[in-house]
Amino acid sequence: MNRIDQKFEDLRESSQKALITYVTAGDPELESTKALVLEMAQKGADLIEIGIPYSDPVADGPVIEKAAQRALSQKIKIKDIMEIVKEIRKASQVPLLYLVYFNCILQYGGEAFVSDCKNVGIDGLIVPDLPFEESGELRAMGEQYDIRMITLIAPTSKDRIQKIVQGAKGFIYCISSMGVTGTRDRFSTNFMDFIEEIGKYSDIPKAIGFGISTPAQIRQLKDYCDAMIVGSAIVKVIEKYGDSEGLVQKVGEFVGTLKKGMA
Amino acid sequence: MDNERGRFGTFGGQYVAETLMNALIALEKSYCRYKDDPAFQKELTYYLTEYSGRETPLYYAQRLTEYLGGGRIYLKREDLNHTGAHKINNVLGQILLAKKMGKTRIIAETGAGQHGVATATAAAMFGLQCEVYMGEEDVQRQALNVFRMNLLGAKVNPVRSGTRTLKDATNEAIRDWVAHAEDTFYVIGSVVGPHPYPMMVRDFQRIIGDEVKKQILAMENRLPDYIIACVGGGSNAMGIFYPFMEDRDVKLVGAEAAGLGIETGEHAATLAEGKIGVLHGMMSYFLQDEDGQINPPYSISAGLDYPGIGPEHAFLRDSGRAEYVSVTDKEALAAFKLLAELEGIIPALESAHAIAHAVKCCPATRKDEIIVVNLSGRGDKDVYTVSRALEGNPNE
């Protein structure tokens, strides 16, 4: 069974919700990516997104864009990231997803990318610049290799929801608000209506992401959904402690406080 | 030529965040409704005529023709448009559409600043709020245009990420649009971006080619043998090429920026050196590495300094209907000077790339052949850049 599906099944049985965390591969360097992923899993991250750094991350805000630039400045290659994932897999069975822009998949070679994902132990893909209409080929490959192609729904999706959640697998990524990734103080979306509308057409787990940065926000929103996604807030901690000895510990502590918000 | 879902062959498409999909669908619906609406077309023609000063002349460049000793060279004087370039053709169309769609806020990206100035101009005239994203590097090398945009009441946002040029300004405009799609209209300046932009911008720019066809038939009683235009994203080229698409004897030539020379790696010659990929919502050719990371382009001309090209150009190149050549900074600078000295016209550095190709190929043409060069913009904005580049090499 795909690790993402297994995880959500286990959580449902114990009436728990998932904490999904994010790290950009190679920020501050590739070795610490492994340590950070393992530490986050240890401190309660139920699923982990690994961002493949990209030169033009238009769906991301400044925090994740800077992380990508830090990673790319060391000439990190996708092949190297695949190797690190393989290493992580030896030590942990935490479900792992790539957050990856479509051009990276395309240049790596489409099917070669998906099959390498399978080989190294990636369980799902989030491709923020590939809407439903352009994703048919990749979804078919996901089926073939048992990699979950995560469906994203935005507050603007409205009449599109029914069409694009058909056949969605793994979980549905519900974008909290208009705009790019990054922390926000307030949300203008009516989450009750938003998630309920999606729930009319799909019964797979729903995760809320974009802008979530504090245990208080998690407490406020977790009842609407099955999982909460925290990205930029973690990257900010990495940015702050990037060069210091205590990096892994600080990130672990932060994930621990987020996990408390989930309780 | 363009099929379902905005594809030109394999190129084009809509590679955007889900958040933008309904905005694009609404835009396409609205565009398709108004493009065949006589009242909309009448209003657009009014502004193109009375405000921008169309039609622009097709000028026989007698001295340049004599100097080169080949075919007869005509210049399509898009530089004589209000705001000094072809960009206003598209901007008037898009802003009129924005008004019809009830949008109150306009955003744009700009490289050389010509599209930003055109957008700020039309926004001022229609009383709309306007913000322009411009790479910090371009803000410096095109300071005059920044000042013009400010005078026109637009807010210029310098973009400090990535290469700090047009590519990054486009990223930032897309991010703004994702956050404000409900009240904001994104006026894209070239035949790039997700569908329907490449089609829509081409349609608004085809007036260049439509006029050329009418003018050359009146003057020469036949169609030209060559049409030459510079290509960054490719809107002036698409605009002048498109009405000649079915006239198979008319050779269509796009001039890309070869910067310091293709062999140096410092260039923006996307079709010569790029690979098929996806950026800014479209599938096309891009300068990139084997992981899909976009390589920073280089050209002395800010308007050609873009790592991609419009999807319809990618299609025209691969189908063989159009040919694409590369022109270096040095060749463009020489053409810039030559046109100023022989014809008393200072071209934009972008347009100087098209002139430079005419200079190269014209001597090999017969005297009875006809060459039309799209003079897409005027060069006032470039005089400082050119004077710096020519310093120390005044005779080059």
XYZ file of C-alpha atoms in Angstrom:
659
model
C 0.000 0.000 0.000
C 1.209 3.497 -0.782
C 2.662 5.038 2.387
C 0.444 8.154 2.080
C -2.744 6.076 1.998
C -1.465 3.860 4.801
C -0.636 6.867 6.970
C -4.064 8.464 6.576
C -5.719 5.111 7.259
C -3.730 4.672 10.462
C -4.510 8.215 11.581
C -8.184 7.811 10.878
C -8.325 4.659 12.968
C -6.894 6.541 15.925
C -8.990 9.675 15.172
C -5.925 11.803 14.557
C -5.041 14.402 11.967
C -1.849 14.692 9.980
C 0.865 17.306 10.252
C 2.591 17.782 6.896
C 5.884 19.672 6.912
C 8.144 21.010 4.188
C 11.840 21.419 3.544
C 13.692 22.588 0.425
C 16.259 19.999 -0.626
C 19.786 21.352 -0.285
C 18.927 24.202 2.078
C 21.357 24.939 3.639
C 23.049 21.883 2.097
C 22.008 18.383 1.076
C 23.388 16.501 4.112
C 21.251 18.545 6.493
C 18.180 17.814 4.356
C 18.474 14.194 5.436
C 18.966 15.144 9.085
C 16.066 17.628 8.949
C 13.640 15.148 7.397
C 14.493 12.477 9.957
C 14.258 14.945 12.832
C 10.879 16.292 11.635
C 9.535 12.725 11.371
C 10.858 12.059 14.877
C 9.145 15.162 16.262
C 5.762 14.329 14.832
C 5.580 15.221 11.132
C 3.262 12.609 9.645
C 4.096 13.342 6.009
C 6.983 15.393 4.622
C 7.248 17.422 1.435
C 10.727 17.759 -0.035
C 10.955 20.774 -2.336
C 13.111 20.412 -5.434
C 14.731 23.842 -5.726
C 13.759 25.702 -8.899
C 15.082 28.877 -10.498
C 11.603 30.331 -11.124
C 9.202 29.173 -8.405
C 6.190 31.305 -9.346
C 3.812 29.570 -6.920
C 6.112 30.346 -4.000
C 6.651 33.452 -1.959
C 9.999 35.048 -1.096
C 10.856 32.677 1.786
C 10.830 29.504 -0.301
C 12.278 31.285 -3.331
C 15.294 32.316 -1.243
C 15.657 28.757 0.047
C 15.721 27.543 -3.560
C 18.401 30.092 -4.412
C 20.503 28.992 -1.435
C 20.215 25.393 -2.620
C 20.891 26.152 -6.286
C 23.920 28.270 -5.460
C 25.589 24.988 -4.492
C 24.811 23.469 -7.900
C 22.528 20.820 -6.446
C 21.166 18.405 -9.043
C 17.956 16.388 -9.018
C 20.058 13.207 -9.214
C 21.712 14.203 -5.899
C 18.316 14.774 -4.319
C 17.159 11.321 -5.453
C 20.241 9.844 -3.744
C 19.510 11.637 -0.476
C 15.917 10.384 -0.525
C 17.269 6.872 -0.943
C 19.397 7.454 2.162
C 16.436 8.827 4.113
C 14.373 5.780 3.144
C 16.904 3.471 4.757
C 16.192 5.156 8.098
C 12.487 6.060 7.970
C 9.168 4.990 6.493
C 7.610 8.481 6.787
C 5.551 9.244 3.643
C 7.552 11.564 1.373
C 6.364 13.837 -1.416
C 8.266 16.007 -3.843
C 7.108 19.585 -4.322
C 8.398 20.028 -7.854
C 7.805 22.436 -10.739
C 6.750 20.811 -13.977
C 9.782 21.890 -16.011
C 12.096 19.907 -13.724
C 10.059 16.746 -14.339
C 9.981 17.441 -18.068
C 13.749 17.885 -18.386
C 14.515 14.883 -16.200
C 12.430 12.934 -18.689
C 8.817 12.547 -17.490
C 8.548 8.821 -16.991
C 12.195 8.550 -15.904
C 11.394 11.015 -13.120
C 8.325 9.144 -11.901
C 10.055 5.777 -12.041
C 13.104 7.121 -10.158
C 10.709 8.558 -7.561
C 9.313 5.062 -7.102
C 12.781 3.536 -6.893
C 14.086 5.889 -4.209
C 10.924 5.784 -2.114
C 8.926 8.900 -2.955
C 5.189 8.381 -2.422
C 3.594 11.415 -4.021
C 4.124 14.506 -6.165
C 2.807 18.036 -5.777
C 3.290 20.007 -9.010
C 2.045 23.547 -8.347
C 2.153 24.762 -11.959
C 0.376 21.803 -13.551
C -3.390 22.282 -13.512
C -5.787 19.370 -14.028
C -6.171 19.977 -17.762
C -2.423 19.604 -18.436
C -1.772 16.742 -16.037
C -3.325 13.721 -17.763
C -0.061 12.145 -18.836
C 1.586 12.550 -15.448
C -1.456 11.216 -13.615
C -1.366 8.112 -15.802
C 2.308 7.593 -14.940
C 1.470 8.087 -11.267
C -1.067 5.273 -11.556
C 1.458 3.046 -13.265
C 4.173 3.591 -10.645
C 1.919 3.932 -7.587
C 2.937 7.549 -7.006
C 0.143 9.825 -5.760
C -0.395 12.929 -7.893
C -1.802 15.411 -5.403
C -4.758 17.516 -6.563
C -4.710 21.194 -5.545
C -7.914 23.156 -5.028
C -7.970 26.943 -4.639
C -10.619 29.269 -3.221
C -11.144 30.352 -6.842
C -11.723 26.796 -8.136
C -15.505 26.931 -7.485
C -17.269 25.304 -10.467
C -14.097 23.396 -11.340
C -14.008 21.430 -8.072
C -16.295 18.610 -9.160
C -14.297 17.958 -12.324
C -10.812 18.123 -10.853
C -11.321 16.053 -7.706
C -12.735 13.143 -9.696
C -10.254 10.333 -9.287
C -8.064 12.354 -6.895
C -5.871 10.141 -4.727
C -3.690 10.444 -1.643
C -5.092 13.698 -0.302
C -6.489 16.948 -1.634
C -4.338 20.022 -1.109
C -6.737 22.832 -0.224
C -5.056 26.191 -0.797
C -6.065 28.422 2.115
C -6.153 31.699 0.224
C -5.266 33.486 -2.999
C -1.606 34.136 -3.619
C 1.687 32.326 -3.215
C 3.163 30.342 -0.335
C 4.228 32.259 2.757
C 2.996 33.030 6.229
C -0.218 34.993 6.688
C -1.804 36.648 9.713
C -5.383 36.222 8.558
C -7.435 34.135 6.154
C -10.427 35.477 4.276
C -11.608 32.082 3.100
C -14.699 30.529 4.676
C -13.128 27.153 5.398
C -16.327 25.455 6.443
C -17.972 26.132 3.058
C -14.759 25.558 1.112
C -13.968 22.123 2.547
C -17.612 21.095 2.582
C -17.915 21.869 -1.126
C -14.873 19.702 -1.867
C -16.247 16.978 0.409
C -19.376 16.764 -1.747
C -17.295 15.287 -4.545
C -14.471 13.424 -2.853
C -14.082 11.521 0.395
C -10.263 11.335 0.433
C -8.373 13.323 3.119
C -8.262 17.109 2.813
C -5.173 19.075 3.817
C -5.091 22.860 4.279
C -1.907 24.635 3.280
C -0.492 28.103 2.371
C 0.088 30.598 5.149
C -0.086 28.320 8.171
C 2.718 29.085 10.586
C 1.669 28.789 14.234
C 0.181 26.209 16.626
C -2.668 28.688 17.206
C -3.568 28.731 13.512
C -3.418 24.947 13.463
C -5.809 24.775 16.407
C -8.134 27.207 14.663
C -8.266 25.338 11.351
C -7.625 21.653 12.002
C -11.244 20.782 12.711
C -12.184 21.663 9.142
C -9.821 19.138 7.560
C -7.706 15.985 7.907
C -4.252 17.504 7.666
C -2.390 20.777 8.050
C 0.577 21.765 5.881
C 3.343 24.026 7.200
C 6.095 25.126 4.796
C 7.466 28.671 4.821
C 7.393 28.933 8.627
C 9.788 25.967 8.838
C 11.985 27.354 6.069
C 12.225 30.591 8.073
C 13.671 28.640 11.000
C 16.141 26.978 8.623
C 17.062 30.385 7.207
C 17.668 31.742 10.704
C 19.751 28.857 12.028
C 21.169 27.648 8.704
C 24.803 27.994 9.645
C 24.595 27.074 13.284
C 25.188 23.755 15.036
C 21.735 23.832 16.544
C 19.843 23.904 13.215
C 18.387 20.397 13.330
C 17.411 20.716 16.971
C 15.720 24.120 16.437
C 13.688 22.825 13.507
C 12.768 19.738 15.532
C 11.586 21.903 18.414
C 9.477 24.035 16.096
C 7.854 20.964 14.529
C 7.224 19.699 18.070
C 5.275 22.873 18.944
C 3.271 22.584 15.708
C 2.483 18.987 16.617
C 1.124 20.138 19.971
C -1.308 22.360 18.052
C -2.609 19.244 16.324
C -3.569 17.567 19.625
C -3.190 27.131 -36.785
C -4.052 27.387 -33.115
C -6.102 24.452 -31.939
C -8.124 23.514 -28.896
C -6.778 24.739 -25.511
C -4.380 27.197 -27.038
C -1.848 24.864 -28.594
C 0.312 25.664 -31.571
C 1.325 22.124 -32.390
C 2.818 20.929 -29.112
C 3.554 24.470 -27.903
C 1.479 26.771 -25.714
C -1.011 25.433 -23.179
C -1.893 26.655 -19.689
C 0.737 25.718 -17.103
C -0.430 27.815 -14.182
C -1.447 27.354 -10.570
C -5.001 26.132 -10.061
C -5.745 29.515 -8.426
C -5.452 31.181 -11.858
C -7.393 28.695 -13.971
C -10.811 30.292 -13.597
C -9.290 33.719 -14.268
C -7.825 32.416 -17.547
C -11.078 30.732 -18.503
C -12.989 33.970 -17.825
C -10.437 35.944 -19.841
C -10.705 33.603 -22.801
C -14.487 33.697 -22.722
C -14.503 37.450 -22.547
C -11.909 37.842 -25.285
C -13.747 35.486 -27.636
C -16.939 37.422 -27.057
C -15.449 40.856 -27.753
C -13.009 40.092 -30.549
C -15.845 39.671 -33.023
C -17.993 42.390 -31.512
C -18.183 45.287 -34.005
C -18.729 47.834 -31.220
C -15.557 46.697 -29.404
C -13.538 46.722 -32.621
C -14.859 50.169 -33.487
C -13.835 51.517 -30.098
C -10.385 49.918 -30.376
C -9.893 51.329 -33.871
C -10.864 54.750 -32.565
C -8.114 54.688 -29.932
C -5.534 53.181 -32.302
C -6.260 55.939 -34.800
C -6.975 59.024 -32.721
C -4.845 58.277 -29.684
C -1.900 56.255 -30.971
C -1.744 57.807 -34.434
C -2.213 54.748 -36.655
C -1.780 53.863 -39.353
C 1.983 54.020 -39.150
C 3.910 54.682 -42.377
C 5.664 52.071 -44.456
C 8.716 54.096 -45.358
C 10.984 53.357 -48.311
C 14.523 53.615 -46.917
C 16.166 54.882 -50.074
C 19.612 55.704 -48.706
C 19.899 52.465 -46.759
C 18.800 50.580 -49.895
C 21.426 52.361 -52.036
C 24.106 51.824 -49.399
C 23.477 48.088 -49.214
C 23.059 47.701 -52.966
C 20.470 44.923 -52.912
C 16.688 44.748 -52.666
C 14.411 47.636 -51.780
C 14.128 48.117 -48.016
C 10.924 49.355 -46.420
C 10.651 50.211 -42.753
C 7.364 49.710 -40.926
C 7.415 52.729 -38.645
C 5.979 51.319 -35.409
C 8.356 53.724 -33.659
C 5.949 56.507 -34.625
C 3.191 55.147 -32.419
C 2.267 57.064 -29.294
C 4.765 55.991 -26.580
C 7.292 55.049 -29.241
C 6.774 51.389 -29.971
C 4.352 48.741 -31.180
C 3.515 47.825 -27.562
C 0.599 50.265 -27.392
C -1.370 48.257 -30.028
C -1.721 45.337 -27.651
C -2.086 47.410 -24.507
C -5.051 49.390 -25.863
C -6.758 46.117 -26.774
C -6.147 44.481 -23.405
C -7.065 47.509 -21.316
C -10.273 47.987 -23.254
C -11.019 44.337 -22.507
C -10.161 44.878 -18.824
C -12.705 47.713 -18.713
C -15.361 45.470 -20.270
C -14.574 42.786 -17.672
C -15.008 45.302 -14.856
C -11.420 45.056 -13.600
C -10.198 48.071 -11.659
C -6.513 47.339 -11.314
C -3.916 46.754 -14.035
C -0.556 45.055 -13.625
C 2.195 44.492 -16.175
C 5.740 43.231 -16.463
C 8.299 45.123 -18.463
C 11.824 44.603 -19.737
C 12.984 47.642 -21.693
C 10.148 49.595 -20.160
C 8.286 50.156 -23.443
C 5.445 47.836 -22.480
C 5.373 49.328 -18.988
C 5.173 52.849 -20.406
C 2.448 51.837 -22.862
C 0.457 50.178 -20.068
C 0.896 53.129 -17.707
C -0.195 55.446 -20.535
C -3.374 53.579 -21.380
C -4.182 53.059 -17.680
C -3.867 56.808 -17.127
C -6.103 57.553 -20.096
C -8.775 55.085 -18.918
C -8.464 56.075 -15.232
C -7.276 52.686 -13.955
C -4.825 51.958 -11.156
C -1.558 50.556 -12.560
C 1.469 48.729 -11.154
C 4.443 47.646 -13.248
C 7.006 45.005 -12.311
C 10.496 45.644 -13.643
C 13.777 43.872 -12.896
C 16.147 45.984 -10.844
C 18.828 45.667 -13.500
C 16.404 47.041 -16.111
C 15.270 49.806 -13.742
C 18.868 51.001 -13.869
C 19.569 50.606 -17.573
C 16.173 52.049 -18.582
C 15.935 54.855 -16.028
C 14.210 57.178 -18.489
C 11.291 54.800 -18.901
C 10.963 54.405 -15.129
C 10.637 58.161 -14.847
C 8.033 58.200 -17.621
C 5.958 55.517 -15.865
C 6.080 57.489 -12.632
C 4.955 60.635 -14.440
C 2.025 58.660 -15.827
C 0.936 57.782 -12.297
C 1.999 54.134 -12.320
C 3.802 52.442 -9.463
C 7.004 50.745 -10.589
C 7.999 47.776 -8.426
C 11.692 46.896 -8.836
C 12.193 43.114 -8.771
C 15.268 41.924 -6.922
C 14.970 38.162 -7.313
C 16.851 35.926 -9.739
C 18.528 37.686 -12.665
C 16.661 40.953 -11.926
C 15.468 41.257 -15.516
C 12.341 40.546 -17.583
C 12.053 36.880 -16.568
C 11.905 37.773 -12.884
C 9.606 40.737 -13.477
C 7.246 38.267 -15.167
C 7.489 35.865 -12.190
C 6.577 38.685 -9.840
C 3.649 39.869 -11.985
C 2.306 36.298 -12.031
C 2.586 36.159 -8.212
C 0.685 39.431 -7.914
C -1.994 38.101 -10.244
C -2.359 34.863 -8.254
C -3.041 36.978 -5.181
C -5.434 39.452 -6.835
C -6.995 37.639 -9.799
C -10.493 38.750 -8.885
C -10.071 42.498 -9.396
C -6.816 42.639 -11.357
C -6.157 42.343 -15.087
C -2.661 41.218 -16.017
C -1.645 42.949 -19.252
C 1.061 40.681 -20.706
C 3.311 42.538 -23.122
C 4.249 39.829 -25.570
C 2.967 36.698 -27.307
C 3.946 34.672 -24.242
C 2.249 33.295 -21.136
C -0.633 30.862 -20.773
C -3.447 30.620 -23.312
C -5.243 32.851 -24.320
C -2.437 35.443 -24.101
C -0.254 34.341 -27.052
C -3.301 34.264 -29.327
C -4.826 37.458 -27.968
C -1.618 39.512 -28.109
C -0.967 38.292 -31.653
C -4.480 39.309 -32.690
C -4.010 42.794 -31.198
C -0.628 43.127 -32.954
C -1.657 41.784 -36.359
C -2.680 45.301 -37.328
C 1.033 45.841 -38.113
C 1.008 43.136 -40.791
C -2.458 44.014 -42.032
C -1.313 47.572 -42.699
C 1.938 46.435 -44.313
C 0.018 44.225 -46.716
C -2.263 47.038 -47.797
C 0.573 49.565 -47.996
C 3.010 47.431 -49.968
C 0.308 46.436 -52.449
C -0.468 50.119 -52.963
C 3.201 51.044 -53.415
C 4.698 48.041 -55.165
C 1.614 46.220 -56.361
C 2.973 42.989 -54.932
C 3.833 41.308 -51.646
C 7.335 41.550 -50.148
C 9.948 38.801 -50.532
C 11.192 39.113 -46.954
C 9.758 40.343 -43.677
C 12.301 40.773 -40.913
C 11.513 41.462 -37.254
C 13.364 41.162 -33.969
C 12.235 38.500 -31.514
C 12.378 38.545 -27.723
C 9.009 37.179 -26.617
C 8.060 37.922 -30.206
C 5.015 40.229 -30.326
C 6.128 42.670 -33.014
C 7.296 39.752 -35.158
C 4.068 37.788 -34.658
C 2.071 40.916 -35.459
C 3.816 41.572 -38.744
C 4.131 37.864 -39.728
C 0.630 36.676 -39.015
C -1.297 38.252 -41.914
C 1.309 36.783 -44.323
C 1.125 33.246 -42.946
C -0.677 31.845 -45.970
C 1.411 33.851 -48.456
C 4.013 31.139 -48.820
C 6.339 33.164 -51.066
C 6.885 35.765 -48.340
C 9.875 34.689 -46.278
C 9.434 35.444 -42.591
C 12.628 36.015 -40.620
C 12.941 36.552 -36.872
C 16.167 38.003 -35.409
C 17.087 36.758 -31.924
C 19.666 38.404 -29.681
C 23.032 36.629 -29.797
C 24.455 38.975 -27.137
C 28.226 38.612 -26.949
C 28.035 35.669 -29.353
C 26.280 32.330 -29.042
C 29.592 30.554 -28.446
C 30.207 32.672 -25.304
C 27.002 31.485 -23.610
C 26.116 35.158 -23.029
C 23.076 35.487 -25.277
C 19.287 35.315 -25.489
C 19.084 33.136 -28.624
C 16.282 30.894 -27.415
C 15.484 29.128 -30.673
C 19.144 28.601 -31.521
C 20.156 27.172 -28.147
C 17.032 26.470 -26.096
C 15.256 23.223 -25.331
C 11.527 22.527 -25.067
C 10.267 23.264 -21.574
C 7.622 25.051 -19.527
C 7.852 28.505 -17.981
C 5.462 31.417 -17.443
C 2.476 29.246 -18.203
C 3.523 28.030 -21.652
C 5.343 25.193 -23.335
C 7.986 26.566 -25.674
C 11.759 26.730 -26.108
C 13.767 27.983 -23.127
C 17.419 28.479 -22.249
C 17.885 25.967 -19.447
C 20.117 23.283 -18.001
C 19.493 19.529 -17.879
C 17.501 19.879 -14.624
C 15.196 22.500 -16.118
C 16.763 25.410 -14.222
C 16.396 28.491 -16.404
C 19.714 29.935 -17.600
C 20.065 33.692 -17.300
C 19.895 35.254 -20.762
C 21.969 38.205 -21.879
C 21.460 40.932 -24.457
C 22.431 44.599 -24.626
C 18.770 45.140 -25.429
C 16.565 44.823 -22.344
C 13.535 43.987 -24.472
C 15.194 40.904 -25.986
C 16.750 39.775 -22.706
C 14.316 36.885 -22.161
C 15.127 33.142 -21.855
C 12.025 32.003 -23.740
C 9.975 32.785 -26.824
C 6.294 32.836 -27.696
C 4.885 29.364 -28.436
C 3.656 30.287 -31.913
C 7.211 31.219 -32.924
C 8.399 27.833 -31.644
C 5.751 26.273 -33.856
C 6.623 28.419 -36.900
C 10.296 27.526 -36.570
C 9.710 23.787 -36.197
C 7.175 23.738 -39.032
C 9.606 25.648 -41.261
C 7.219 28.527 -42.031
C 9.549 31.088 -40.467
C 13.308 31.233 -40.157
C 15.148 32.531 -37.091
C 18.628 34.024 -37.085
C 20.844 35.464 -34.357
C 22.339 38.957 -34.213
C 25.072 40.013 -31.777
C 25.201 43.175 -29.653
C 27.982 44.415 -31.884
C 26.023 43.928 -35.098
C 22.961 45.586 -33.545
C 25.033 48.583 -32.415
C 26.495 49.012 -35.898
C 22.990 48.897 -37.400
C 21.789 51.394 -34.788
C 24.445 53.871 -35.924
C 23.962 53.131 -39.607
C 20.230 53.822 -39.551
C 20.754 57.032 -37.591
C 23.380 58.259 -40.081
C 21.706 57.185 -43.329
C 18.033 57.683 -42.589
C 17.908 60.030 -39.606
C 16.050 57.424 -37.593
C 17.284 56.253 -34.208
C 15.873 52.763 -33.737
C 15.315 50.948 -30.458
C 18.164 48.533 -29.744
C 15.625 45.734 -30.108
C 14.655 46.891 -33.601
C 18.336 47.428 -34.445
C 18.663 43.623 -34.358
C 16.180 43.377 -37.231
C 17.968 46.163 -39.120
C 21.268 44.359 -38.567
C 19.948 41.221 -40.192
C 18.726 43.268 -43.167
C 22.220 44.776 -43.424
C 23.672 41.268 -43.469
C 21.364 39.645 -45.987
C 20.406 42.569 -48.221
C 23.561 42.729 -50.377
C 22.860 39.162 -51.531
C 19.321 39.990 -52.686
C 18.360 41.123 -56.177
C 17.552 44.785 -56.724
C 13.953 43.945 -57.618
C 13.338 42.117 -54.372
C 11.433 43.764 -51.525
C 12.460 43.586 -47.873
C 10.195 44.876 -45.109
C 11.824 45.454 -41.726
C 9.671 46.044 -38.684
C 11.039 49.107 -36.929
C 9.263 48.163 -33.723
C 10.363 51.072 -31.553
C 12.370 54.248 -31.335
C 15.737 54.427 -29.647
C 15.602 57.503 -27.398
C 15.503 55.205 -24.371
C 18.738 53.529 -25.509
C 21.042 56.450 -26.212
C 22.860 56.202 -22.861
C 23.340 52.459 -23.204
C 24.645 52.929 -26.729
C 26.965 55.768 -25.800
C 28.443 53.637 -23.014
C 28.821 50.679 -25.377
C 30.476 52.765 -28.080
C 32.834 54.516 -25.677
C 36.348 53.697 -26.636
C 35.121 52.211 -29.908
C 33.568 55.246 -31.590
C 34.387 53.966 -35.057
C 33.079 50.493 -34.584
